[in-house]
Amino acid sequence: MTSLGSSSSSATEYTVRVPKNTSKKYNLMAFNAGDKVNCSTWTQARMERDMSGRRIYGDEETADGAAGSEFGKKQREEARRKKFGIVKREFKVEDQPWILKVNGKAGKRFKGLKKGGVTENASYYIFTQCPDGAFEAFPVHGWYNFTPQAKHRTLTAEEAEEEWGRRNKVVNHFSIMLQRRFREQERGGDDDDDENEKSGKKKKKGGGRGGDLRIHDLEEDLEMSSDDSDSSLGDDGESKTKSKKDTGKGKAKKKKKRKSSDKEALEDSDDGDYEGLEVDYMSDESSSSDEEPEKGKISKGEDHPKGIDEASESEEESEEEKPNEEEAKEEEEEEEGKKTPVQTEKKKKKDSSGESESSDDSDIDGETASALFMKKRTPPKRGGRGSAGSSRTGSRPGTPSIDSASTSNTLRAAASKLEQGKRPTPGPSADSPAAKRLKMEPSSQSPAPSGKSTPQPPSGKSTPSSSDVQLTEEAVRRYLIRKPMTTKDLLKKFQTKRTGLSSEQTVNVLAQILKRLNPERKNVNDKMHFYLTE
Amino acid sequence: MSEKGEVDLTGAKQNTGVWLVKVPKYLSQQWAKATGRGDVGKLRICKKGNQGKAEVSFTLNEELTVIDGIEDKTVSAPRDHPFTMQTVGGQMLAVFTENSSGQSEERSDGSSSVSGAGAGPDKIALEGVVVQRAECRPAVSESYMRLKRLQIEELAKPVRLSQQLDRVVTSNYKPVANHTYNLEYERKKKEDGKRARADKQQVLDMLFSAFEKHQFYNIKDLVDITKQPVIYLKEILRDIGIYNVKGTHKNTWELKPEYRHYQGEEKTDE
């Protein structure tokens, strides 16, 4: 501390203090010279740690507990990591970059990355002068290099390469980013539609369904087989798969899909769409498949007059609409809840029909059973249908379709009355162990005797057409025991000329009798047949 | 109270000027030993009049020159440390502080004893802008040279050392008739006995409650949980469950879909 010789030198001494207990950690914020950052112009600033690295380093959390989790998965994962010597780097909050936002939303953004190796060999201190003239020295805890972040849109690497290739040709450089922005907008808007379309068309249902639902295996099989069987129908099949697939995506989209699928169906095969409506003895080959695109139409058409058969059909179809929107199991439950008698009996008949050889049995239509059964039934039916078609018409005393159309209006009431009467009673009986029944169903694909199946009188017998003069319960019972008949058939037996009753009266009386008798139901060729067993 | 993330800009507005000084390690260690208010030395600034160049030098306090850990008493830290002044350049260096409330630890320089992630919100404040950079160099002296030499020797020593032993090490493993662990194991096995078949319904109950917790189970884990013989258990499982052969959950058992009722899955069953 020798004083210098020059006259105008002045030496001042200051004490240096290193404060001990300070909770403040001093850090350095370094900006690039070119950025020309001036701290004094900042009005307000926000700074926080950038925690985006946490999920890269953090463990991927699989579903904890219940669905999708394995017993002891965590321990196994840990053991596996140790075995392979994988050491995870800790996520240290201290080392994470800073995000500095200056002057609010419209202002600048900076990212501050920690500079390593600052405190290793030498320590940096910040000397600040205190009001009393002494210096206080604070150690620097970390050094962060802050760089401004671009807010404007940038090109990705691929796009940049593209543009590089075109650099000699492109004159208007402004248009590059404009186009990119435009493309992004388009992509965002059409994203949903595109996804649906593509996944519906390209991927098979299994792939498309992957993320959405876990669907019963059986349904997978069914739908797969339906795919195959319906592939010949082309768009109808596609539309069906689409409508099936959309269950997970919500009803709104489904309706949209259905419209588009409907449109598609319309465009391609208009003829086939209406085949299923008037069903008497026309070939039913396309009925089940055309049903689904028609469901929309049919559900609307429920209001206007239909025959009993169609009424029952449509009720079941409307049921099927709902199940299609939910999962397979719920479907059955719903049906059981709402239309228990019909369904259980149909199922029964299904099982029993499988075993008995009669032509009637083989003609059971899928559309009146749950959707679960429908698809599987369709292929086997096709084979049997051709042969049975003729025999069916033969066994039934020639029921021309015109007849049915004319009597349908009056029979509707009878049918609906009957069904309402039947609904509440067999309710509890149908709720027998669902597991058992559900187990039964998968196995009932191949005809299997079920406990509930009732032996059917072989209906191949041709009935001697003994017409009863009187419309009595006895008579009806006799008819029904002998052979399953539809209401139309029954009415024909009791012709108004013979019984002396008007057609209305006949209908009413018949309805009452049937209510009393409570016959079993069976569906043959889209028509509801009644029968009794003694 | 400033909310989390809000930066206190008072320092920037006042344009407080600070110095950034690079200090050698041994000096920072000595400073850490400072007692009392933290007085470590004196800073002397000589302004050379017209030229404007300043000479700055730091003198370490007497008591802090003693270095611990070195036996040689002649070696001590030098006292004189001239500063080499440098300009900041175009670079803009600001100083901000982070105050982690609730977990303040005594900060000693150099050692970064961070108290984990701050429990409370961190208060960030801008203290000022660096106006001058400096490097603290020790004035060259004999004692400094000796100090340095010692340091280098310390660092040159290898971390690991091979040492020859005179005698055989016998204290680690001694032969034992039967390990205690083995004895325990055998005893436990005998006591527990073989697994007996419990009532099927009970087993089913156990299985269902187990599957409520997790969806997929290994057969071994199930045997452990239910304490049933494997064959019997497998029979029961075949009834109510399915065996995943492929997929992500390989070789695991899970309940059949009709028995499942998971919240995570979208379908509901009974």
PDB file of N, CA and C in Angstrom, chain B residues 115-199:
ATOM      1  N   SER B 115     -31.002 -26.154  -0.862  1.00  0.00           N
ATOM      2  CA  SER B 115     -31.980 -26.812  -0.005  1.00  0.00           C
ATOM      3  C   SER B 115     -33.138 -27.333  -0.837  1.00  0.00           C
ATOM      4  N   GLY B 116     -32.852 -28.192  -1.735  1.00  0.00           N
ATOM      5  CA  GLY B 116     -33.914 -28.810  -2.533  1.00  0.00           C
ATOM      6  C   GLY B 116     -34.734 -27.762  -3.266  1.00  0.00           C
ATOM      7  N   ALA B 117     -35.871 -28.147  -3.607  1.00  0.00           N
ATOM      8  CA  ALA B 117     -36.750 -27.176  -4.256  1.00  0.00           C
ATOM      9  C   ALA B 117     -37.403 -26.341  -3.182  1.00  0.00           C
ATOM     10  N   GLY B 118     -37.401 -25.078  -3.388  1.00  0.00           N
ATOM     11  CA  GLY B 118     -37.927 -24.186  -2.368  1.00  0.00           C
ATOM     12  C   GLY B 118     -39.357 -24.535  -2.009  1.00  0.00           C
ATOM     13  N   ALA B 119     -39.607 -24.595  -0.748  1.00  0.00           N
ATOM     14  CA  ALA B 119     -40.953 -24.964  -0.333  1.00  0.00           C
ATOM     15  C   ALA B 119     -41.933 -23.879  -0.706  1.00  0.00           C
ATOM     16  N   GLY B 120     -41.540 -22.674  -0.409  1.00  0.00           N
ATOM     17  CA  GLY B 120     -42.459 -21.590  -0.746  1.00  0.00           C
ATOM     18  C   GLY B 120     -42.122 -21.054  -2.115  1.00  0.00           C
ATOM     19  N   PRO B 121     -42.881 -20.118  -2.528  1.00  0.00           N
ATOM     20  CA  PRO B 121     -42.602 -19.556  -3.839  1.00  0.00           C
ATOM     21  C   PRO B 121     -41.309 -18.758  -3.792  1.00  0.00           C
ATOM     22  N   ASP B 122     -40.568 -18.847  -4.857  1.00  0.00           N
ATOM     23  CA  ASP B 122     -39.305 -18.129  -4.913  1.00  0.00           C
ATOM     24  C   ASP B 122     -39.541 -16.691  -5.300  1.00  0.00           C
ATOM     25  N   LYS B 123     -38.852 -15.825  -4.594  1.00  0.00           N
ATOM     26  CA  LYS B 123     -38.940 -14.425  -4.944  1.00  0.00           C
ATOM     27  C   LYS B 123     -37.738 -14.083  -5.787  1.00  0.00           C
ATOM     28  N   ILE B 124     -38.014 -13.620  -6.934  1.00  0.00           N
ATOM     29  CA  ILE B 124     -36.923 -13.296  -7.850  1.00  0.00           C
ATOM     30  C   ILE B 124     -36.817 -11.797  -7.948  1.00  0.00           C
ATOM     31  N   ALA B 125     -35.622 -11.313  -7.784  1.00  0.00           N
ATOM     32  CA  ALA B 125     -35.426  -9.862  -7.833  1.00  0.00           C
ATOM     33  C   ALA B 125     -34.202  -9.563  -8.663  1.00  0.00           C
ATOM     34  N   LEU B 126     -34.306  -8.509  -9.383  1.00  0.00           N
ATOM     35  CA  LEU B 126     -33.167  -8.085 -10.192  1.00  0.00           C
ATOM     36  C   LEU B 126     -32.363  -7.104  -9.358  1.00  0.00           C
ATOM     37  N   GLU B 127     -31.138  -7.488  -9.099  1.00  0.00           N
ATOM     38  CA  GLU B 127     -30.356  -6.647  -8.201  1.00  0.00           C
ATOM     39  C   GLU B 127     -29.664  -5.515  -8.914  1.00  0.00           C
ATOM     40  N   GLY B 128     -29.165  -5.833 -10.076  1.00  0.00           N
ATOM     41  CA  GLY B 128     -28.462  -4.753 -10.754  1.00  0.00           C
ATOM     42  C   GLY B 128     -27.779  -5.254 -11.996  1.00  0.00           C
ATOM     43  N   VAL B 129     -26.961  -4.390 -12.526  1.00  0.00           N
ATOM     44  CA  VAL B 129     -26.262  -4.706 -13.763  1.00  0.00           C
ATOM     45  C   VAL B 129     -24.765  -4.645 -13.509  1.00  0.00           C
ATOM     46  N   VAL B 130     -24.056  -5.565 -14.148  1.00  0.00           N
ATOM     47  CA  VAL B 130     -22.606  -5.586 -13.948  1.00  0.00           C
ATOM     48  C   VAL B 130     -21.982  -4.471 -14.774  1.00  0.00           C
ATOM     49  N   VAL B 131     -21.198  -3.686 -14.103  1.00  0.00           N
ATOM     50  CA  VAL B 131     -20.545  -2.590 -14.815  1.00  0.00           C
ATOM     51  C   VAL B 131     -19.052  -2.827 -14.973  1.00  0.00           C
ATOM     52  N   GLN B 132     -18.524  -3.684 -14.130  1.00  0.00           N
ATOM     53  CA  GLN B 132     -17.081  -3.891 -14.161  1.00  0.00           C
ATOM     54  C   GLN B 132     -16.797  -5.341 -13.854  1.00  0.00           C
ATOM     55  N   ARG B 133     -15.885  -5.886 -14.609  1.00  0.00           N
ATOM     56  CA  ARG B 133     -15.455  -7.254 -14.304  1.00  0.00           C
ATOM     57  C   ARG B 133     -14.034  -7.199 -13.801  1.00  0.00           C
ATOM     58  N   ALA B 134     -13.751  -8.084 -12.900  1.00  0.00           N
ATOM     59  CA  ALA B 134     -12.396  -8.068 -12.347  1.00  0.00           C
ATOM     60  C   ALA B 134     -11.983  -9.485 -12.030  1.00  0.00           C
ATOM     61  N   GLU B 135     -10.674  -9.639 -12.001  1.00  0.00           N
ATOM     62  CA  GLU B 135     -10.125 -10.921 -11.579  1.00  0.00           C
ATOM     63  C   GLU B 135      -9.211 -10.681 -10.410  1.00  0.00           C
ATOM     64  N   CYS B 136      -9.365 -11.466  -9.429  1.00  0.00           N
ATOM     65  CA  CYS B 136      -8.553 -11.296  -8.228  1.00  0.00           C
ATOM     66  C   CYS B 136      -7.357 -12.228  -8.345  1.00  0.00           C
ATOM     67  N   ARG B 137      -6.183 -11.641  -8.392  1.00  0.00           N
ATOM     68  CA  ARG B 137      -4.977 -12.461  -8.469  1.00  0.00           C
ATOM     69  C   ARG B 137      -4.172 -12.263  -7.202  1.00  0.00           C
ATOM     70  N   PRO B 138      -3.568 -13.297  -6.785  1.00  0.00           N
ATOM     71  CA  PRO B 138      -2.697 -13.089  -5.610  1.00  0.00           C
ATOM     72  C   PRO B 138      -1.367 -12.484  -6.038  1.00  0.00           C
ATOM     73  N   ALA B 139      -0.895 -11.706  -5.188  1.00  0.00           N
ATOM     74  CA  ALA B 139       0.442 -11.176  -5.449  1.00  0.00           C
ATOM     75  C   ALA B 139       1.436 -12.314  -5.287  1.00  0.00           C
ATOM     76  N   VAL B 140       2.321 -12.398  -6.210  1.00  0.00           N
ATOM     77  CA  VAL B 140       3.216 -13.553  -6.199  1.00  0.00           C
ATOM     78  C   VAL B 140       4.191 -13.458  -5.052  1.00  0.00           C
ATOM     79  N   SER B 141       4.242 -14.475  -4.273  1.00  0.00           N
ATOM     80  CA  SER B 141       5.165 -14.508  -3.144  1.00  0.00           C
ATOM     81  C   SER B 141       5.557 -15.947  -2.899  1.00  0.00           C
ATOM     82  N   GLU B 142       6.591 -16.084  -2.086  1.00  0.00           N
ATOM     83  CA  GLU B 142       7.096 -17.406  -1.769  1.00  0.00           C
ATOM     84  C   GLU B 142       6.018 -18.271  -1.166  1.00  0.00           C
ATOM     85  N   SER B 143       5.337 -17.736  -0.201  1.00  0.00           N
ATOM     86  CA  SER B 143       4.342 -18.541   0.493  1.00  0.00           C
ATOM     87  C   SER B 143       3.248 -18.997  -0.478  1.00  0.00           C
ATOM     88  N   TYR B 144       2.958 -18.112  -1.424  1.00  0.00           N
ATOM     89  CA  TYR B 144       1.934 -18.514  -2.389  1.00  0.00           C
ATOM     90  C   TYR B 144       2.413 -19.671  -3.219  1.00  0.00           C
ATOM     91  N   MET B 145       3.682 -19.593  -3.608  1.00  0.00           N
ATOM     92  CA  MET B 145       4.214 -20.689  -4.409  1.00  0.00           C
ATOM     93  C   MET B 145       4.165 -21.988  -3.659  1.00  0.00           C
ATOM     94  N   ARG B 146       4.532 -21.909  -2.424  1.00  0.00           N
ATOM     95  CA  ARG B 146       4.500 -23.125  -1.640  1.00  0.00           C
ATOM     96  C   ARG B 146       3.074 -23.648  -1.518  1.00  0.00           C
ATOM     97  N   LEU B 147       2.194 -22.768  -1.314  1.00  0.00           N
ATOM     98  CA  LEU B 147       0.780 -23.150  -1.204  1.00  0.00           C
ATOM     99  C   LEU B 147       0.306 -23.863  -2.461  1.00  0.00           C
ATOM    100  N   LYS B 148       0.699 -23.265  -3.546  1.00  0.00           N
ATOM    101  CA  LYS B 148       0.279 -23.859  -4.804  1.00  0.00           C
ATOM    102  C   LYS B 148       0.854 -25.240  -4.987  1.00  0.00           C
ATOM    103  N   ARG B 149       2.081 -25.357  -4.609  1.00  0.00           N
ATOM    104  CA  ARG B 149       2.750 -26.640  -4.767  1.00  0.00           C
ATOM    105  C   ARG B 149       2.045 -27.705  -3.968  1.00  0.00           C
ATOM    106  N   LEU B 150       1.707 -27.342  -2.773  1.00  0.00           N
ATOM    107  CA  LEU B 150       1.003 -28.300  -1.922  1.00  0.00           C
ATOM    108  C   LEU B 150      -0.324 -28.717  -2.559  1.00  0.00           C
ATOM    109  N   GLN B 151      -0.957 -27.726  -3.066  1.00  0.00           N
ATOM    110  CA  GLN B 151      -2.252 -28.037  -3.676  1.00  0.00           C
ATOM    111  C   GLN B 151      -2.105 -29.021  -4.823  1.00  0.00           C
ATOM    112  N   ILE B 152      -1.098 -28.773  -5.623  1.00  0.00           N
ATOM    113  CA  ILE B 152      -0.922 -29.640  -6.786  1.00  0.00           C
ATOM    114  C   ILE B 152      -0.600 -31.050  -6.346  1.00  0.00           C
ATOM    115  N   GLU B 153       0.230 -31.125  -5.321  1.00  0.00           N
ATOM    116  CA  GLU B 153       0.557 -32.464  -4.839  1.00  0.00           C
ATOM    117  C   GLU B 153      -0.683 -33.194  -4.360  1.00  0.00           C
ATOM    118  N   GLU B 154      -1.541 -32.464  -3.683  1.00  0.00           N
ATOM    119  CA  GLU B 154      -2.785 -33.076  -3.207  1.00  0.00           C
ATOM    120  C   GLU B 154      -3.588 -33.639  -4.352  1.00  0.00           C
ATOM    121  N   LEU B 155      -3.695 -32.834  -5.364  1.00  0.00           N
ATOM    122  CA  LEU B 155      -4.528 -33.248  -6.482  1.00  0.00           C
ATOM    123  C   LEU B 155      -3.909 -34.372  -7.279  1.00  0.00           C
ATOM    124  N   ALA B 156      -2.573 -34.443  -7.211  1.00  0.00           N
ATOM    125  CA  ALA B 156      -1.914 -35.454  -8.026  1.00  0.00           C
ATOM    126  C   ALA B 156      -2.071 -36.837  -7.456  1.00  0.00           C
ATOM    127  N   LYS B 157      -2.397 -36.903  -6.221  1.00  0.00           N
ATOM    128  CA  LYS B 157      -2.529 -38.240  -5.638  1.00  0.00           C
ATOM    129  C   LYS B 157      -3.687 -38.955  -6.300  1.00  0.00           C
ATOM    130  N   PRO B 158      -3.496 -40.228  -6.602  1.00  0.00           N
ATOM    131  CA  PRO B 158      -4.593 -40.960  -7.233  1.00  0.00           C
ATOM    132  C   PRO B 158      -5.712 -41.212  -6.219  1.00  0.00           C
ATOM    133  N   VAL B 159      -6.850 -41.316  -6.748  1.00  0.00           N
ATOM    134  CA  VAL B 159      -7.993 -41.517  -5.864  1.00  0.00           C
ATOM    135  C   VAL B 159      -7.979 -42.930  -5.286  1.00  0.00           C
ATOM    136  N   ARG B 160      -7.632 -43.847  -6.116  1.00  0.00           N
ATOM    137  CA  ARG B 160      -7.597 -45.229  -5.655  1.00  0.00           C
ATOM    138  C   ARG B 160      -6.180 -45.668  -5.436  1.00  0.00           C
ATOM    139  N   LEU B 161      -6.034 -46.495  -4.496  1.00  0.00           N
ATOM    140  CA  LEU B 161      -4.694 -46.883  -4.084  1.00  0.00           C
ATOM    141  C   LEU B 161      -4.650 -48.389  -3.939  1.00  0.00           C
ATOM    142  N   SER B 162      -3.573 -48.969  -4.459  1.00  0.00           N
ATOM    143  CA  SER B 162      -3.381 -50.404  -4.270  1.00  0.00           C
ATOM    144  C   SER B 162      -2.438 -50.610  -3.118  1.00  0.00           C
ATOM    145  N   GLN B 163      -2.802 -51.463  -2.274  1.00  0.00           N
ATOM    146  CA  GLN B 163      -2.004 -51.671  -1.073  1.00  0.00           C
ATOM    147  C   GLN B 163      -1.797 -53.149  -0.868  1.00  0.00           C
ATOM    148  N   GLN B 164      -0.607 -53.484  -0.525  1.00  0.00           N
ATOM    149  CA  GLN B 164      -0.351 -54.893  -0.319  1.00  0.00           C
ATOM    150  C   GLN B 164      -0.608 -55.234   1.139  1.00  0.00           C
ATOM    151  N   LEU B 165      -1.254 -56.349   1.337  1.00  0.00           N
ATOM    152  CA  LEU B 165      -1.557 -56.749   2.707  1.00  0.00           C
ATOM    153  C   LEU B 165      -0.578 -57.808   3.179  1.00  0.00           C
ATOM    154  N   ASP B 166      -0.321 -57.836   4.508  1.00  0.00           N
ATOM    155  CA  ASP B 166       0.591 -58.840   5.036  1.00  0.00           C
ATOM    156  C   ASP B 166      -0.085 -60.169   5.231  1.00  0.00           C
ATOM    157  N   ARG B 167      -1.275 -60.114   5.789  1.00  0.00           N
ATOM    158  CA  ARG B 167      -1.909 -61.353   6.196  1.00  0.00           C
ATOM    159  C   ARG B 167      -3.197 -61.556   5.414  1.00  0.00           C
ATOM    160  N   VAL B 168      -3.599 -62.771   5.468  1.00  0.00           N
ATOM    161  CA  VAL B 168      -4.838 -63.129   4.758  1.00  0.00           C
ATOM    162  C   VAL B 168      -6.028 -62.548   5.521  1.00  0.00           C
ATOM    163  N   VAL B 169      -7.004 -62.082   4.789  1.00  0.00           N
ATOM    164  CA  VAL B 169      -8.202 -61.519   5.437  1.00  0.00           C
ATOM    165  C   VAL B 169      -9.153 -62.657   5.763  1.00  0.00           C
ATOM    166  N   THR B 170      -9.379 -62.868   7.022  1.00  0.00           N
ATOM    167  CA  THR B 170     -10.235 -63.993   7.414  1.00  0.00           C
ATOM    168  C   THR B 170     -11.548 -63.527   8.023  1.00  0.00           C
ATOM    169  N   SER B 171     -11.725 -62.257   8.039  1.00  0.00           N
ATOM    170  CA  SER B 171     -12.877 -61.791   8.820  1.00  0.00           C
ATOM    171  C   SER B 171     -14.165 -61.695   8.023  1.00  0.00           C
ATOM    172  N   ASN B 172     -14.098 -61.941   6.744  1.00  0.00           N
ATOM    173  CA  ASN B 172     -15.314 -61.711   5.957  1.00  0.00           C
ATOM    174  C   ASN B 172     -16.280 -62.875   5.999  1.00  0.00           C
ATOM    175  N   TYR B 173     -15.822 -64.004   5.494  1.00  0.00           N
ATOM    176  CA  TYR B 173     -16.763 -65.128   5.394  1.00  0.00           C
ATOM    177  C   TYR B 173     -16.204 -66.315   6.143  1.00  0.00           C
ATOM    178  N   LYS B 174     -17.024 -66.818   7.011  1.00  0.00           N
ATOM    179  CA  LYS B 174     -16.625 -68.020   7.721  1.00  0.00           C
ATOM    180  C   LYS B 174     -17.557 -69.138   7.295  1.00  0.00           C
ATOM    181  N   PRO B 175     -17.011 -70.336   7.220  1.00  0.00           N
ATOM    182  CA  PRO B 175     -17.900 -71.432   6.823  1.00  0.00           C
ATOM    183  C   PRO B 175     -18.902 -71.717   7.930  1.00  0.00           C
ATOM    184  N   VAL B 176     -20.065 -71.995   7.525  1.00  0.00           N
ATOM    185  CA  VAL B 176     -21.152 -72.185   8.482  1.00  0.00           C
ATOM    186  C   VAL B 176     -21.867 -73.481   8.121  1.00  0.00           C
ATOM    187  N   ALA B 177     -22.317 -74.187   9.158  1.00  0.00           N
ATOM    188  CA  ALA B 177     -23.006 -75.456   8.899  1.00  0.00           C
ATOM    189  C   ALA B 177     -24.228 -75.213   8.033  1.00  0.00           C
ATOM    190  N   ASN B 178     -25.009 -74.294   8.461  1.00  0.00           N
ATOM    191  CA  ASN B 178     -26.177 -73.950   7.647  1.00  0.00           C
ATOM    192  C   ASN B 178     -26.507 -72.491   7.926  1.00  0.00           C
ATOM    193  N   HIS B 179     -26.711 -71.801   6.903  1.00  0.00           N
ATOM    194  CA  HIS B 179     -26.953 -70.362   7.083  1.00  0.00           C
ATOM    195  C   HIS B 179     -28.237 -70.113   7.826  1.00  0.00           C
ATOM    196  N   THR B 180     -28.210 -69.054   8.567  1.00  0.00           N
ATOM    197  CA  THR B 180     -29.415 -68.721   9.330  1.00  0.00           C
ATOM    198  C   THR B 180     -30.603 -68.503   8.400  1.00  0.00           C
ATOM    199  N   TYR B 181     -30.320 -67.914   7.299  1.00  0.00           N
ATOM    200  CA  TYR B 181     -31.423 -67.687   6.365  1.00  0.00           C
ATOM    201  C   TYR B 181     -32.039 -69.000   5.915  1.00  0.00           C
ATOM    202  N   ASN B 182     -31.217 -69.953   5.614  1.00  0.00           N
ATOM    203  CA  ASN B 182     -31.719 -71.259   5.187  1.00  0.00           C
ATOM    204  C   ASN B 182     -32.543 -71.923   6.265  1.00  0.00           C
ATOM    205  N   LEU B 183     -32.014 -71.844   7.477  1.00  0.00           N
ATOM    206  CA  LEU B 183     -32.729 -72.488   8.580  1.00  0.00           C
ATOM    207  C   LEU B 183     -34.122 -71.892   8.722  1.00  0.00           C
ATOM    208  N   GLU B 184     -34.129 -70.570   8.625  1.00  0.00           N
ATOM    209  CA  GLU B 184     -35.433 -69.916   8.752  1.00  0.00           C
ATOM    210  C   GLU B 184     -36.382 -70.364   7.664  1.00  0.00           C
ATOM    211  N   TYR B 185     -35.867 -70.438   6.509  1.00  0.00           N
ATOM    212  CA  TYR B 185     -36.691 -70.808   5.366  1.00  0.00           C
ATOM    213  C   TYR B 185     -37.283 -72.183   5.545  1.00  0.00           C
ATOM    214  N   GLU B 186     -36.440 -73.122   5.945  1.00  0.00           N
ATOM    215  CA  GLU B 186     -36.948 -74.484   6.104  1.00  0.00           C
ATOM    216  C   GLU B 186     -37.974 -74.565   7.208  1.00  0.00           C
ATOM    217  N   ARG B 187     -37.694 -73.857   8.260  1.00  0.00           N
ATOM    218  CA  ARG B 187     -38.642 -73.867   9.365  1.00  0.00           C
ATOM    219  C   ARG B 187     -39.987 -73.285   8.923  1.00  0.00           C
ATOM    220  N   LYS B 188     -39.912 -72.218   8.183  1.00  0.00           N
ATOM    221  CA  LYS B 188     -41.155 -71.590   7.741  1.00  0.00           C
ATOM    222  C   LYS B 188     -41.945 -72.521   6.840  1.00  0.00           C
ATOM    223  N   LYS B 189     -41.194 -73.211   5.981  1.00  0.00           N
ATOM    224  CA  LYS B 189     -41.879 -74.111   5.064  1.00  0.00           C
ATOM    225  C   LYS B 189     -42.595 -75.198   5.829  1.00  0.00           C
ATOM    226  N   LYS B 190     -41.889 -75.744   6.810  1.00  0.00           N
ATOM    227  CA  LYS B 190     -42.493 -76.847   7.568  1.00  0.00           C
ATOM    228  C   LYS B 190     -43.718 -76.372   8.307  1.00  0.00           C
ATOM    229  N   GLU B 191     -43.582 -75.186   8.837  1.00  0.00           N
ATOM    230  CA  GLU B 191     -44.681 -74.720   9.668  1.00  0.00           C
ATOM    231  C   GLU B 191     -45.907 -74.421   8.815  1.00  0.00           C
ATOM    232  N   ASP B 192     -45.699 -73.771   7.687  1.00  0.00           N
ATOM    233  CA  ASP B 192     -46.854 -73.418   6.857  1.00  0.00           C
ATOM    234  C   ASP B 192     -47.498 -74.644   6.254  1.00  0.00           C
ATOM    235  N   GLY B 193     -46.722 -75.623   5.966  1.00  0.00           N
ATOM    236  CA  GLY B 193     -47.288 -76.825   5.381  1.00  0.00           C
ATOM    237  C   GLY B 193     -47.641 -76.620   3.923  1.00  0.00           C
ATOM    238  N   LYS B 194     -48.155 -77.662   3.347  1.00  0.00           N
ATOM    239  CA  LYS B 194     -48.517 -77.550   1.940  1.00  0.00           C
ATOM    240  C   LYS B 194     -49.788 -76.738   1.829  1.00  0.00           C
ATOM    241  N   ARG B 195     -49.977 -76.209   0.680  1.00  0.00           N
ATOM    242  CA  ARG B 195     -51.173 -75.402   0.477  1.00  0.00           C
ATOM    243  C   ARG B 195     -52.364 -76.319   0.310  1.00  0.00           C
ATOM    244  N   ALA B 196     -53.405 -75.943   1.010  1.00  0.00           N
ATOM    245  CA  ALA B 196     -54.605 -76.775   0.961  1.00  0.00           C
ATOM    246  C   ALA B 196     -55.661 -76.091   0.127  1.00  0.00           C
ATOM    247  N   ARG B 197     -56.463 -76.881  -0.489  1.00  0.00           N
ATOM    248  CA  ARG B 197     -57.545 -76.331  -1.302  1.00  0.00           C
ATOM    249  C   ARG B 197     -58.641 -75.788  -0.400  1.00  0.00           C
ATOM    250  N   ALA B 198     -58.886 -74.565  -0.543  1.00  0.00           N
ATOM    251  CA  ALA B 198     -59.986 -73.982   0.225  1.00  0.00           C
ATOM    252  C   ALA B 198     -61.255 -74.120  -0.588  1.00  0.00           C
ATOM    253  N   ASP B 199     -62.304 -73.654   0.011  1.00  0.00           N
ATOM    254  CA  ASP B 199     -63.589 -73.700  -0.637  1.00  0.00           C
ATOM    255  C   ASP B 199     -63.557 -72.861  -1.910  1.00  0.00           C
TER     256      ASP B 199
END
